[in-house]
Amino acid sequence: MSKKIVIVSGGELDEQLALSYLDEESGSYVIGVDKGMEFLYSHEIAPDYIVGDFDSVNPEIAEYYRTQTNVPVREFNPVKDASDTEIAVRLAMTLGGKELIILGATGGRIDHLWANVQTLTVPFKAGIKAYIIDTQNRISLIGGETRLKKEDAYGPYFSVFPLGETVYGFNITGAKYPLKDHTLTPYDSLCVSNQIDAEEVRIEFGGGTVILMETRDSKGV
């Protein structure tokens, strides 16, 4: 199977963006998550798996996948210990995914967004690349040294935040606002909306986990 897996979750989905990723990654596994299966159904895209508690999906569409297709359905009780997106991420890892693209993980309720960002920790600790992507943001976790090339960046801006702990010896070079031996704390907004200045930004730190958000203002794909 492909090492890249696209997860279509139940948040806001930009049609053009989602279809571009699903087309670009054709041949990859596709996992529909709860309400995300409605998008796949309406565009006649056959998922390889469906997961969720189905508390927000059209019951007729859920029943269609249960009874009229051969798509494996993993249905869970709404009273569970993990979000639908986390369940899909863990499934993708068991399927051998080496790069996960998560669509529909933003928009709407901020508690769901934050849970999805924290869920990135699961593949990150396993050495698996994972990205939450919408029209204006690409969110990932980084550790140690990261190089962000201008030509590959998702937008002209980037922000960094420590995930749960203070990060010492934090350095940024090649950006409009460089940092040297900085202490990155969870309690300030210093590192919001930096800009890529050189052809490559280098982010280096000794230990810990950092959220990297590559961002752009326009909604063009």
mmCIF file of C-alpha atoms in Angstrom:
data_model
loop_
_atom_site.group_PDB
_atom_site.id
_atom_site.type_symbol
_atom_site.label_atom_id
_atom_site.label_comp_id
_atom_site.label_asym_id
_atom_site.label_seq_id
_atom_site.Cartn_x
_atom_site.Cartn_y
_atom_site.Cartn_z
ATOM 1 C CA MET A 1 0.000 0.000 0.000
ATOM 2 C CA SER A 2 0.991 3.633 -0.346
ATOM 3 C CA LYS A 3 2.920 5.097 2.534
ATOM 4 C CA LYS A 4 0.839 8.290 2.350
ATOM 5 C CA ILE A 5 -2.631 8.333 3.876
ATOM 6 C CA VAL A 6 -5.242 11.079 3.530
ATOM 7 C CA ILE A 7 -7.646 11.444 6.465
ATOM 8 C CA VAL A 8 -10.866 13.344 5.725
ATOM 9 C CA SER A 9 -12.264 14.481 9.044
ATOM 10 C CA GLY A 10 -15.543 16.142 9.947
ATOM 11 C CA GLY A 11 -14.557 19.814 10.290
ATOM 12 C CA GLU A 12 -14.697 22.494 7.627
ATOM 13 C CA LEU A 13 -13.629 21.273 4.204
ATOM 14 C CA ASP A 14 -12.793 23.529 1.290
ATOM 15 C CA GLU A 15 -13.975 21.600 -1.754
ATOM 16 C CA GLN A 16 -11.217 22.707 -4.114
ATOM 17 C CA LEU A 17 -8.455 22.114 -1.609
ATOM 18 C CA ALA A 18 -9.746 18.721 -0.493
ATOM 19 C CA LEU A 19 -10.233 17.485 -4.035
ATOM 20 C CA SER A 20 -6.777 18.677 -5.022
ATOM 21 C CA TYR A 21 -5.185 16.603 -2.252
ATOM 22 C CA LEU A 22 -7.347 13.579 -2.908
ATOM 23 C CA ASP A 23 -6.486 13.749 -6.602
ATOM 24 C CA GLU A 24 -2.812 14.439 -6.004
ATOM 25 C CA GLU A 25 -2.558 11.558 -3.598
ATOM 26 C CA SER A 26 -4.536 9.126 -5.733
ATOM 27 C CA GLY A 27 -3.198 5.692 -4.993
ATOM 28 C CA SER A 28 -2.935 6.567 -1.315
ATOM 29 C CA TYR A 29 -5.252 5.200 1.323
ATOM 30 C CA VAL A 30 -8.217 7.407 2.205
ATOM 31 C CA ILE A 31 -9.863 7.266 5.630
ATOM 32 C CA GLY A 32 -13.256 8.935 6.071
ATOM 33 C CA VAL A 33 -13.930 10.204 9.584
ATOM 34 C CA ASP A 34 -17.523 10.604 10.753
ATOM 35 C CA LYS A 35 -19.045 13.613 8.938
ATOM 36 C CA GLY A 36 -16.076 13.597 6.556
ATOM 37 C CA MET A 37 -17.684 10.603 4.838
ATOM 38 C CA GLU A 38 -20.415 12.951 3.559
ATOM 39 C CA PHE A 39 -17.817 14.812 1.498
ATOM 40 C CA LEU A 40 -16.460 11.562 0.065
ATOM 41 C CA TYR A 41 -19.982 10.318 -0.659
ATOM 42 C CA SER A 42 -21.045 13.507 -2.445
ATOM 43 C CA HIS A 43 -17.937 13.419 -4.653
ATOM 44 C CA GLU A 44 -18.120 9.667 -5.318
ATOM 45 C CA ILE A 45 -14.721 9.030 -3.750
ATOM 46 C CA ALA A 46 -14.458 5.544 -2.300
ATOM 47 C CA PRO A 47 -12.635 5.517 1.065
ATOM 48 C CA ASP A 48 -10.548 2.555 2.134
ATOM 49 C CA TYR A 49 -11.800 2.792 5.722
ATOM 50 C CA ILE A 50 -14.439 4.686 7.682
ATOM 51 C CA VAL A 51 -14.166 5.391 11.383
ATOM 52 C CA GLY A 52 -16.110 7.371 13.947
ATOM 53 C CA ASP A 53 -19.070 7.388 16.284
ATOM 54 C CA PHE A 54 -21.372 8.688 13.501
ATOM 55 C CA ASP A 55 -22.993 11.234 15.788
ATOM 56 C CA SER A 56 -22.765 14.039 13.226
ATOM 57 C CA VAL A 57 -23.151 12.264 9.880
ATOM 58 C CA ASN A 58 -26.310 11.901 7.812
ATOM 59 C CA PRO A 59 -27.780 8.549 8.982
ATOM 60 C CA GLU A 60 -28.669 7.556 5.416
ATOM 61 C CA ILE A 61 -25.075 8.000 4.266
ATOM 62 C CA ALA A 62 -23.769 6.043 7.240
ATOM 63 C CA GLU A 63 -26.228 3.242 6.479
ATOM 64 C CA TYR A 64 -25.149 3.263 2.823
ATOM 65 C CA TYR A 65 -21.544 2.571 3.786
ATOM 66 C CA ARG A 66 -22.576 -0.060 6.317
ATOM 67 C CA THR A 67 -24.824 -2.060 3.983
ATOM 68 C CA GLN A 68 -24.098 -1.241 0.343
ATOM 69 C CA THR A 69 -20.327 -1.109 0.110
ATOM 70 C CA ASN A 70 -17.356 -3.284 1.004
ATOM 71 C CA VAL A 71 -15.645 -0.428 2.823
ATOM 72 C CA PRO A 72 -14.518 -1.546 6.298
ATOM 73 C CA VAL A 73 -16.447 0.456 8.886
ATOM 74 C CA ARG A 74 -15.114 0.892 12.405
ATOM 75 C CA GLU A 75 -17.948 2.379 14.433
ATOM 76 C CA PHE A 76 -17.459 3.457 18.032
ATOM 77 C CA ASN A 77 -19.685 4.381 20.920
ATOM 78 C CA PRO A 78 -19.845 8.193 21.305
ATOM 79 C CA VAL A 79 -18.737 7.661 24.918
ATOM 80 C CA LYS A 80 -15.098 6.840 24.216
ATOM 81 C CA ASP A 81 -11.610 7.818 25.299
ATOM 82 C CA ALA A 82 -10.327 9.300 22.014
ATOM 83 C CA SER A 83 -11.593 11.672 19.337
ATOM 84 C CA ASP A 84 -12.646 10.319 15.953
ATOM 85 C CA THR A 85 -9.634 11.976 14.346
ATOM 86 C CA GLU A 86 -7.243 10.385 16.830
ATOM 87 C CA ILE A 87 -8.770 6.980 16.128
ATOM 88 C CA ALA A 88 -8.245 7.573 12.394
ATOM 89 C CA VAL A 89 -4.643 8.652 12.954
ATOM 90 C CA ARG A 90 -3.873 5.522 14.972
ATOM 91 C CA LEU A 91 -5.521 3.381 12.283
ATOM 92 C CA ALA A 92 -3.406 5.068 9.611
ATOM 93 C CA MET A 93 -0.290 4.228 11.595
ATOM 94 C CA THR A 94 -1.276 0.560 11.896
ATOM 95 C CA LEU A 95 -1.774 0.527 8.120
ATOM 96 C CA GLY A 96 1.872 1.493 7.699
ATOM 97 C CA GLY A 97 1.360 5.161 6.862
ATOM 98 C CA LYS A 98 4.597 7.146 6.813
ATOM 99 C CA GLU A 99 3.012 10.503 5.990
ATOM 100 C CA LEU A 100 -0.462 11.555 7.088
ATOM 101 C CA ILE A 101 -2.431 14.421 5.580
ATOM 102 C CA ILE A 102 -5.390 15.427 7.745
ATOM 103 C CA LEU A 103 -8.138 17.462 6.098
ATOM 104 C CA GLY A 104 -11.266 18.768 7.819
ATOM 105 C CA ALA A 105 -9.512 19.076 11.186
ATOM 106 C CA THR A 106 -10.027 22.836 11.564
ATOM 107 C CA GLY A 107 -12.952 25.251 11.611
ATOM 108 C CA GLY A 108 -15.859 25.393 14.013
ATOM 109 C CA ARG A 109 -15.177 24.494 17.619
ATOM 110 C CA ILE A 110 -11.747 25.411 18.939
ATOM 111 C CA ASP A 111 -11.732 22.526 21.414
ATOM 112 C CA HIS A 112 -11.868 20.096 18.489
ATOM 113 C CA LEU A 113 -9.081 21.987 16.703
ATOM 114 C CA TRP A 114 -6.834 21.908 19.757
ATOM 115 C CA ALA A 115 -7.507 18.210 20.319
ATOM 116 C CA ASN A 116 -6.513 17.555 16.701
ATOM 117 C CA VAL A 117 -3.286 19.558 17.062
ATOM 118 C CA GLN A 118 -2.381 17.580 20.168
ATOM 119 C CA THR A 119 -3.196 14.350 18.323
ATOM 120 C CA LEU A 120 -0.248 15.116 16.025
ATOM 121 C CA THR A 121 1.915 14.037 18.961
ATOM 122 C CA VAL A 122 0.959 10.396 18.382
ATOM 123 C CA PRO A 123 2.566 10.048 14.913
ATOM 124 C CA PHE A 124 5.326 12.517 15.796
ATOM 125 C CA LYS A 125 6.596 10.299 18.626
ATOM 126 C CA ALA A 126 6.570 7.367 16.196
ATOM 127 C CA GLY A 127 8.673 9.246 13.648
ATOM 128 C CA ILE A 128 5.768 9.649 11.223
ATOM 129 C CA LYS A 129 5.144 12.931 9.432
ATOM 130 C CA ALA A 130 1.644 14.309 9.904
ATOM 131 C CA TYR A 131 0.078 17.556 8.749
ATOM 132 C CA ILE A 132 -3.214 19.301 9.458
ATOM 133 C CA ILE A 133 -4.038 21.284 6.323
ATOM 134 C CA ASP A 134 -6.690 23.799 5.364
ATOM 135 C CA THR A 135 -6.751 26.683 2.876
ATOM 136 C CA GLN A 136 -4.644 28.992 5.030
ATOM 137 C CA ASN A 137 -2.662 26.738 7.357
ATOM 138 C CA ARG A 138 -0.344 23.751 7.447
ATOM 139 C CA ILE A 139 0.281 22.575 10.989
ATOM 140 C CA SER A 140 2.904 20.049 12.047
ATOM 141 C CA LEU A 141 5.161 19.193 14.977
ATOM 142 C CA ILE A 142 8.920 19.554 14.832
ATOM 143 C CA GLY A 143 11.864 18.564 16.989
ATOM 144 C CA GLY A 144 15.585 19.320 16.921
ATOM 145 C CA GLU A 145 16.467 20.942 13.589
ATOM 146 C CA THR A 146 14.004 21.905 10.851
ATOM 147 C CA ARG A 147 14.676 23.650 7.561
ATOM 148 C CA LEU A 148 11.820 25.493 5.918
ATOM 149 C CA LYS A 149 12.560 26.382 2.305
ATOM 150 C CA LYS A 150 10.736 29.401 0.898
ATOM 151 C CA GLU A 151 9.774 27.524 -2.270
ATOM 152 C CA ASP A 152 8.220 24.669 -0.267
ATOM 153 C CA ALA A 153 6.553 26.724 2.469
ATOM 154 C CA TYR A 154 2.761 26.813 2.672
ATOM 155 C CA GLY A 155 2.772 30.601 2.932
ATOM 156 C CA PRO A 156 5.004 33.590 3.702
ATOM 157 C CA TYR A 157 4.366 33.441 7.442
ATOM 158 C CA PHE A 158 5.155 30.937 10.146
ATOM 159 C CA SER A 159 4.537 30.735 13.885
ATOM 160 C CA VAL A 160 6.023 28.446 16.499
ATOM 161 C CA PHE A 161 4.690 27.404 19.902
ATOM 162 C CA PRO A 162 6.052 24.916 22.425
ATOM 163 C CA LEU A 163 3.766 21.956 22.986
ATOM 164 C CA GLY A 164 3.308 21.701 26.725
ATOM 165 C CA GLU A 165 6.778 22.605 27.949
ATOM 166 C CA THR A 166 9.355 25.373 27.863
ATOM 167 C CA VAL A 167 11.959 24.954 25.118
ATOM 168 C CA TYR A 168 15.445 26.256 25.843
ATOM 169 C CA GLY A 169 18.184 27.250 23.424
ATOM 170 C CA PHE A 170 15.697 28.050 20.657
ATOM 171 C CA ASN A 171 17.170 29.534 17.463
ATOM 172 C CA ILE A 172 15.691 30.876 14.223
ATOM 173 C CA THR A 173 17.832 32.014 11.282
ATOM 174 C CA GLY A 174 16.809 33.172 7.812
ATOM 175 C CA ALA A 175 13.640 34.873 9.084
ATOM 176 C CA LYS A 176 12.575 38.502 9.374
ATOM 177 C CA TYR A 177 12.714 38.134 13.149
ATOM 178 C CA PRO A 178 15.654 35.871 14.044
ATOM 179 C CA LEU A 179 16.180 34.427 17.494
ATOM 180 C CA LYS A 180 19.321 33.210 19.225
ATOM 181 C CA ASP A 181 19.410 31.086 22.349
ATOM 182 C CA HIS A 182 15.843 32.097 23.169
ATOM 183 C CA THR A 183 13.670 30.505 25.843
ATOM 184 C CA LEU A 184 10.388 29.596 24.140
ATOM 185 C CA THR A 185 7.564 29.520 26.657
ATOM 186 C CA PRO A 186 3.891 28.540 26.336
ATOM 187 C CA TYR A 187 2.799 31.853 27.817
ATOM 188 C CA ASP A 188 3.709 34.572 25.307
ATOM 189 C CA SER A 189 3.019 35.463 21.684
ATOM 190 C CA LEU A 190 6.525 36.519 20.650
ATOM 191 C CA CYS A 191 6.822 33.894 17.916
ATOM 192 C CA VAL A 192 3.523 34.557 16.164
ATOM 193 C CA SER A 193 3.572 35.602 12.492
ATOM 194 C CA ASN A 194 7.254 35.557 11.683
ATOM 195 C CA GLN A 195 8.180 35.857 8.010
ATOM 196 C CA ILE A 196 10.481 33.891 5.748
ATOM 197 C CA ASP A 197 13.253 36.295 4.765
ATOM 198 C CA ALA A 198 15.965 34.160 3.144
ATOM 199 C CA GLU A 199 15.616 31.217 0.791
ATOM 200 C CA GLU A 200 15.610 28.938 3.816
ATOM 201 C CA VAL A 201 14.617 29.322 7.447
ATOM 202 C CA ARG A 202 16.430 27.140 9.943
ATOM 203 C CA ILE A 203 14.826 26.339 13.307
ATOM 204 C CA GLU A 204 17.046 24.653 15.888
ATOM 205 C CA PHE A 205 16.595 23.693 19.533
ATOM 206 C CA GLY A 206 17.983 21.124 21.898
ATOM 207 C CA GLY A 207 14.910 19.308 23.168
ATOM 208 C CA GLY A 208 11.148 19.386 23.417
ATOM 209 C CA THR A 209 8.333 19.516 20.885
ATOM 210 C CA VAL A 210 7.297 22.594 18.925
ATOM 211 C CA ILE A 211 4.156 23.315 16.904
ATOM 212 C CA LEU A 212 5.006 24.811 13.501
ATOM 213 C CA MET A 213 2.211 26.685 11.731
ATOM 214 C CA GLU A 214 2.889 27.748 8.147
ATOM 215 C CA THR A 215 0.254 30.296 7.188
ATOM 216 C CA ARG A 216 -1.043 32.563 4.442
ATOM 217 C CA ASP A 217 -3.713 35.244 4.240
ATOM 218 C CA SER A 218 -5.375 34.358 0.959
ATOM 219 C CA LYS A 219 -7.567 31.297 0.503
ATOM 220 C CA GLY A 220 -6.122 30.300 -2.837
ATOM 221 C CA VAL A 221 -5.116 26.646 -3.175
#
